[in-house]
C-alpha cells in the first residue's frame, strides 16, 4: 500500500515513519545537503524505507535517487549515535501530513568534486545540492535534520543547534491496531524494541506470547512520539512488571529476513532495536492475556528455533547466545 493511498484513509494524523538519513562529508568536513522541493529548505539526503528494505540498502537507494551519487564507504552509524527516534523528531509537511521519524543514520565521505557529477532523479524532491560548513548551516527542514547536524557538530566540537518546538505526542493507544483498520493485513514497517533480561544465574527471560503461543522477548511496537528506549521500558513493565535502571542499545534488526506473519494474517516488517536491561527491579508479574507463561533459560536450555516467535526473535536470541562467554 503506497503512502498516498494510506493517507486517504488515515488522513493527516501522525504516522511513525521508519527512515534513514545519509550524512556525507567531504575532505574539509563539510556536509552535503539538498534543498527540498516540498518546503524549499535544506536536509540531508534520506527518506522512508521501502517494504522489507534494510537501512543500508535504503541509504544507498535514497542517496542515488536524490543526488545520483554513490558512496563506497557508506556505513550505518553504530548505536546510539545512529539512532533516530523520540517526540522531538515530529514533522508536519507543508500539505499537513504529520510524522514521527524513527530509524538510523548512515555516514560516508566523498571528495568535494563528486558534486560535479550529481544527477538527482526527476521526482522534484531535490532542487539543489551544496556542501556546507558545519559552523554555517542553512535553514534546515526539520528537527530530524537538526539532530543529525548536531551529531556532526558534536564530532567537530561545535555547540548544538536548537531544536524547533513540537506539539505534545498523541496520548498512548494501540497505534498499530488502528492502522490495521486502514491498511488491512498488508506489510507495514513496524518500528519497535525488544529487551534482554537476565537473572543472577545468567539465564535469559522469555515470555510465551498469547497471540502466537510461542516464546518471545519482552518488547513491542512504538507509539507515535515514543523513542525506541521509551518503548523498551514501557513494554518491559507492561509485559513483566519489571523496571530497568538503564537500557543499553545493542543492535538494530531490520530487513526482509525479519518479516513476520501473525496467525490472523497481518504482516509486519520488523524494525527493532535490541536493548540490554541493567539493574532490574520489581516482581515478575506476567501481563494477563498477553503473556501465557514465563521462563528463565540458560545458554544450553533455549527453546528450539520453531518454538520462538518468528525470525526476529530467533535472531535476537541468537545474538544473546553468541555474546555469552565460551567455555
CSV table of N, CA and C in Angstrom, one decimal, residues 169-247:
chain,number,residue,atom,x,y,z
A,169,UNK,N,3.1,14.7,22.0
A,169,UNK,CA,2.6,13.5,21.3
A,169,UNK,C,1.2,13.1,21.6
A,170,UNK,N,0.5,12.4,20.7
A,170,UNK,CA,-0.8,11.9,21.0
A,170,UNK,C,-0.8,11.0,22.2
A,171,UNK,N,-1.9,10.9,22.9
A,171,UNK,CA,-2.0,10.0,24.1
A,171,UNK,C,-1.7,8.6,23.6
A,172,UNK,N,-1.1,7.8,24.5
A,172,UNK,CA,-0.8,6.4,24.1
A,172,UNK,C,-2.1,5.6,23.8
A,173,UNK,N,-2.0,4.8,22.8
A,173,UNK,CA,-3.1,4.0,22.4
A,173,UNK,C,-2.6,2.8,21.6
A,174,UNK,N,-3.4,2.1,20.9
A,174,UNK,CA,-2.9,1.0,20.1
A,174,UNK,C,-2.8,1.4,18.7
A,175,UNK,N,-1.7,2.1,18.4
A,175,UNK,CA,-1.5,2.7,17.1
A,175,UNK,C,-1.5,1.7,16.0
A,176,UNK,N,-0.8,0.6,16.1
A,176,UNK,CA,-0.8,-0.4,15.0
A,176,UNK,C,-2.1,-1.0,14.8
A,177,UNK,N,-2.9,-1.2,15.8
A,177,UNK,CA,-4.2,-1.8,15.6
A,177,UNK,C,-5.1,-0.8,14.8
A,178,UNK,N,-5.0,0.5,15.2
A,178,UNK,CA,-5.8,1.5,14.4
A,178,UNK,C,-5.3,1.6,13.0
A,179,UNK,N,-4.0,1.4,12.8
A,179,UNK,CA,-3.5,1.5,11.4
A,179,UNK,C,-4.0,0.3,10.6
A,180,UNK,N,-4.1,-0.9,11.2
A,180,UNK,CA,-4.6,-2.1,10.5
A,180,UNK,C,-6.0,-1.9,10.0
A,181,UNK,N,-6.8,-1.1,10.7
A,181,UNK,CA,-8.2,-0.9,10.2
A,181,UNK,C,-8.2,-0.2,8.8
A,182,UNK,N,-7.0,0.5,8.5
A,182,UNK,CA,-6.9,1.2,7.3
A,182,UNK,C,-6.2,0.4,6.2
A,183,UNK,N,-5.1,-0.3,6.6
A,183,UNK,CA,-4.2,-1.0,5.7
A,183,UNK,C,-4.6,-2.5,5.6
A,184,UNK,N,-5.4,-3.0,6.5
A,184,UNK,CA,-5.6,-4.4,6.5
A,184,UNK,C,-4.4,-5.2,6.8
A,185,UNK,N,-4.2,-6.4,6.2
A,185,UNK,CA,-3.1,-7.3,6.6
A,185,UNK,C,-1.8,-6.9,5.9
A,186,UNK,N,-1.8,-5.9,5.0
A,186,UNK,CA,-0.6,-5.6,4.2
A,186,UNK,C,0.6,-5.4,5.0
A,187,UNK,N,1.8,-5.7,4.4
A,187,UNK,CA,3.1,-5.4,5.1
A,187,UNK,C,3.2,-4.0,5.5
A,188,UNK,N,3.7,-3.8,6.7
A,188,UNK,CA,4.0,-2.4,7.2
A,188,UNK,C,5.3,-2.4,8.0
A,189,UNK,N,6.1,-1.5,7.8
A,189,UNK,CA,7.4,-1.3,8.5
A,189,UNK,C,7.0,-0.9,9.9
A,190,UNK,N,7.2,-1.8,10.9
A,190,UNK,CA,6.7,-1.5,12.3
A,190,UNK,C,7.9,-1.4,13.2
A,191,UNK,N,8.4,-0.1,13.5
A,191,UNK,CA,9.5,0.0,14.5
A,191,UNK,C,9.1,-0.4,15.9
A,192,UNK,N,10.0,-1.0,16.6
A,192,UNK,CA,9.8,-1.5,17.9
A,192,UNK,C,11.1,-1.7,18.6
A,193,UNK,N,11.0,-2.4,19.8
A,193,UNK,CA,12.1,-2.6,20.7
A,193,UNK,C,11.9,-3.9,21.4
A,194,UNK,N,13.0,-4.6,21.7
A,194,UNK,CA,13.0,-5.8,22.5
A,194,UNK,C,14.1,-5.7,23.6
A,195,UNK,N,13.9,-6.5,24.6
A,195,UNK,CA,14.7,-6.3,25.8
A,195,UNK,C,15.3,-7.7,26.3
A,196,UNK,N,16.6,-7.7,26.5
A,196,UNK,CA,17.3,-8.8,27.1
A,196,UNK,C,17.3,-8.6,28.6
A,197,UNK,N,16.7,-9.5,29.3
A,197,UNK,CA,16.7,-9.5,30.8
A,197,UNK,C,17.3,-10.8,31.3
A,198,UNK,N,18.3,-10.7,32.1
A,198,UNK,CA,18.9,-11.9,32.7
A,198,UNK,C,18.9,-11.9,34.2
A,199,UNK,N,18.8,-13.1,34.8
A,199,UNK,CA,18.8,-13.1,36.3
A,199,UNK,C,20.2,-13.3,36.8
A,200,UNK,N,20.3,-13.5,38.1
A,200,UNK,CA,21.6,-13.6,38.8
A,200,UNK,C,22.4,-14.8,38.3
A,201,UNK,N,21.7,-15.8,37.8
A,201,UNK,CA,22.4,-17.0,37.3
A,201,UNK,C,22.7,-16.9,35.8
A,202,UNK,N,22.5,-15.7,35.2
A,202,UNK,CA,22.8,-15.5,33.8
A,202,UNK,C,21.8,-16.1,32.8
A,203,UNK,N,20.6,-16.5,33.3
A,203,UNK,CA,19.6,-17.1,32.4
A,203,UNK,C,18.7,-15.9,31.8
A,204,UNK,N,18.3,-16.2,30.6
A,204,UNK,CA,17.5,-15.2,29.8
A,204,UNK,C,16.0,-15.4,30.0
A,205,UNK,N,15.3,-14.2,30.2
A,205,UNK,CA,13.9,-14.2,30.4
A,205,UNK,C,13.2,-14.3,29.0
A,206,UNK,N,12.3,-15.3,28.9
A,206,UNK,CA,11.5,-15.4,27.7
A,206,UNK,C,10.0,-15.5,28.1
A,207,UNK,N,9.2,-14.9,27.3
A,207,UNK,CA,7.7,-14.9,27.5
A,207,UNK,C,7.0,-15.7,26.5
A,208,UNK,N,6.0,-16.5,26.9
A,208,UNK,CA,5.2,-17.2,25.8
A,208,UNK,C,4.0,-16.3,25.5
A,209,UNK,N,4.0,-15.9,24.3
A,209,UNK,CA,3.0,-14.8,23.9
A,209,UNK,C,1.6,-15.4,23.6
A,210,UNK,N,0.6,-14.6,24.0
A,210,UNK,CA,-0.7,-15.1,23.9
A,210,UNK,C,-1.2,-15.2,22.4
A,211,UNK,N,-0.7,-14.3,21.5
A,211,UNK,CA,-1.1,-14.3,20.1
A,211,UNK,C,-0.5,-15.5,19.3
A,212,UNK,N,0.8,-15.7,19.5
A,212,UNK,CA,1.5,-16.7,18.8
A,212,UNK,C,1.7,-18.0,19.5
A,213,UNK,N,1.5,-18.0,20.8
A,213,UNK,CA,1.7,-19.1,21.7
A,213,UNK,C,3.2,-19.7,21.6
A,214,UNK,N,4.1,-18.8,21.2
A,214,UNK,CA,5.5,-19.2,21.1
A,214,UNK,C,6.3,-18.2,22.0
A,215,UNK,N,7.5,-18.6,22.2
A,215,UNK,CA,8.4,-17.8,23.1
A,215,UNK,C,8.9,-16.5,22.4
A,216,UNK,N,9.0,-15.5,23.2
A,216,UNK,CA,9.5,-14.2,22.7
A,216,UNK,C,10.2,-13.4,23.8
A,217,UNK,N,10.8,-12.3,23.4
A,217,UNK,CA,11.4,-11.4,24.4
A,217,UNK,C,10.4,-10.4,24.8
A,218,UNK,N,10.6,-9.8,26.0
A,218,UNK,CA,9.7,-8.6,26.3
A,218,UNK,C,10.0,-7.6,25.2
A,219,UNK,N,8.9,-6.9,24.7
A,219,UNK,CA,9.0,-5.9,23.7
A,219,UNK,C,7.7,-5.7,23.0
A,220,UNK,N,7.8,-4.7,22.0
A,220,UNK,CA,6.6,-4.4,21.3
A,220,UNK,C,6.9,-3.2,20.3
A,221,UNK,N,5.8,-2.6,19.8
A,221,UNK,CA,5.9,-1.6,18.8
A,221,UNK,C,5.8,-0.2,19.3
A,222,UNK,N,6.5,0.8,18.6
A,222,UNK,CA,6.5,2.2,19.0
A,222,UNK,C,5.1,2.8,18.9
A,223,UNK,N,4.7,3.6,19.8
A,223,UNK,CA,3.6,4.5,19.6
A,223,UNK,C,4.1,5.8,19.1
A,224,UNK,N,3.3,6.6,18.3
A,224,UNK,CA,3.7,7.9,17.8
A,224,UNK,C,4.3,8.8,18.9
A,225,UNK,N,5.5,9.3,18.7
A,225,UNK,CA,6.2,10.2,19.6
A,225,UNK,C,7.1,9.5,20.6
A,226,UNK,N,7.1,8.1,20.7
A,226,UNK,CA,7.9,7.4,21.6
A,226,UNK,C,9.3,7.2,21.0
A,227,UNK,N,10.3,7.2,21.8
A,227,UNK,CA,11.6,6.8,21.4
A,227,UNK,C,11.7,5.2,21.5
A,228,UNK,N,12.7,4.7,20.8
A,228,UNK,CA,12.9,3.2,21.0
A,228,UNK,C,13.1,2.8,22.4
A,229,UNK,N,13.9,3.6,23.2
A,229,UNK,CA,14.1,3.3,24.6
A,229,UNK,C,12.9,3.4,25.4
A,230,UNK,N,12.0,4.4,25.1
A,230,UNK,CA,10.8,4.5,25.9
A,230,UNK,C,9.9,3.3,25.6
A,231,UNK,N,9.9,2.9,24.4
A,231,UNK,CA,9.1,1.7,24.0
A,231,UNK,C,9.6,0.5,24.8
A,232,UNK,N,10.9,0.3,24.8
A,232,UNK,CA,11.5,-0.8,25.5
A,232,UNK,C,11.1,-0.8,27.0
A,233,UNK,N,11.2,0.4,27.6
A,233,UNK,CA,10.9,0.5,29.0
A,233,UNK,C,9.4,0.2,29.3
A,234,UNK,N,8.5,0.8,28.4
A,234,UNK,CA,7.1,0.6,28.6
A,234,UNK,C,6.7,-0.9,28.4
A,235,UNK,N,7.2,-1.5,27.4
A,235,UNK,CA,6.8,-2.9,27.1
A,235,UNK,C,7.3,-3.8,28.2
A,236,UNK,N,8.6,-3.5,28.7
A,236,UNK,CA,9.1,-4.4,29.8
A,236,UNK,C,8.2,-4.3,31.0
A,237,UNK,N,7.8,-3.1,31.4
A,237,UNK,CA,6.9,-3.0,32.5
A,237,UNK,C,5.6,-3.6,32.3
A,238,UNK,N,5.0,-3.3,31.1
A,238,UNK,CA,3.6,-3.8,30.9
A,238,UNK,C,3.6,-5.4,30.8
A,239,UNK,N,4.6,-6.0,30.2
A,239,UNK,CA,4.5,-7.4,30.0
A,239,UNK,C,5.1,-8.2,31.2
A,240,UNK,N,5.9,-7.6,32.0
A,240,UNK,CA,6.5,-8.4,33.1
A,240,UNK,C,6.4,-7.7,34.5
A,241,UNK,N,6.1,-6.5,34.5
A,241,UNK,CA,6.1,-5.8,35.8
A,241,UNK,C,7.5,-5.3,36.3
A,242,UNK,N,8.5,-5.5,35.5
A,242,UNK,CA,9.9,-5.2,35.8
A,242,UNK,C,10.3,-3.8,35.3
A,243,UNK,N,11.2,-3.2,36.0
A,243,UNK,CA,11.8,-1.9,35.5
A,243,UNK,C,13.3,-2.1,35.5
A,244,UNK,N,13.9,-1.3,34.6
A,244,UNK,CA,15.4,-1.3,34.4
A,244,UNK,C,15.9,0.1,34.7
A,245,UNK,N,17.0,0.2,35.5
A,245,UNK,CA,17.6,1.5,35.8
A,245,UNK,C,18.1,2.1,34.5
A,246,UNK,N,18.6,1.2,33.6
A,246,UNK,CA,19.2,1.7,32.3
A,246,UNK,C,18.9,0.6,31.3
A,247,UNK,N,18.8,1.1,30.0
A,247,UNK,CA,18.6,0.2,28.9
A,247,UNK,C,19.7,0.5,27.9
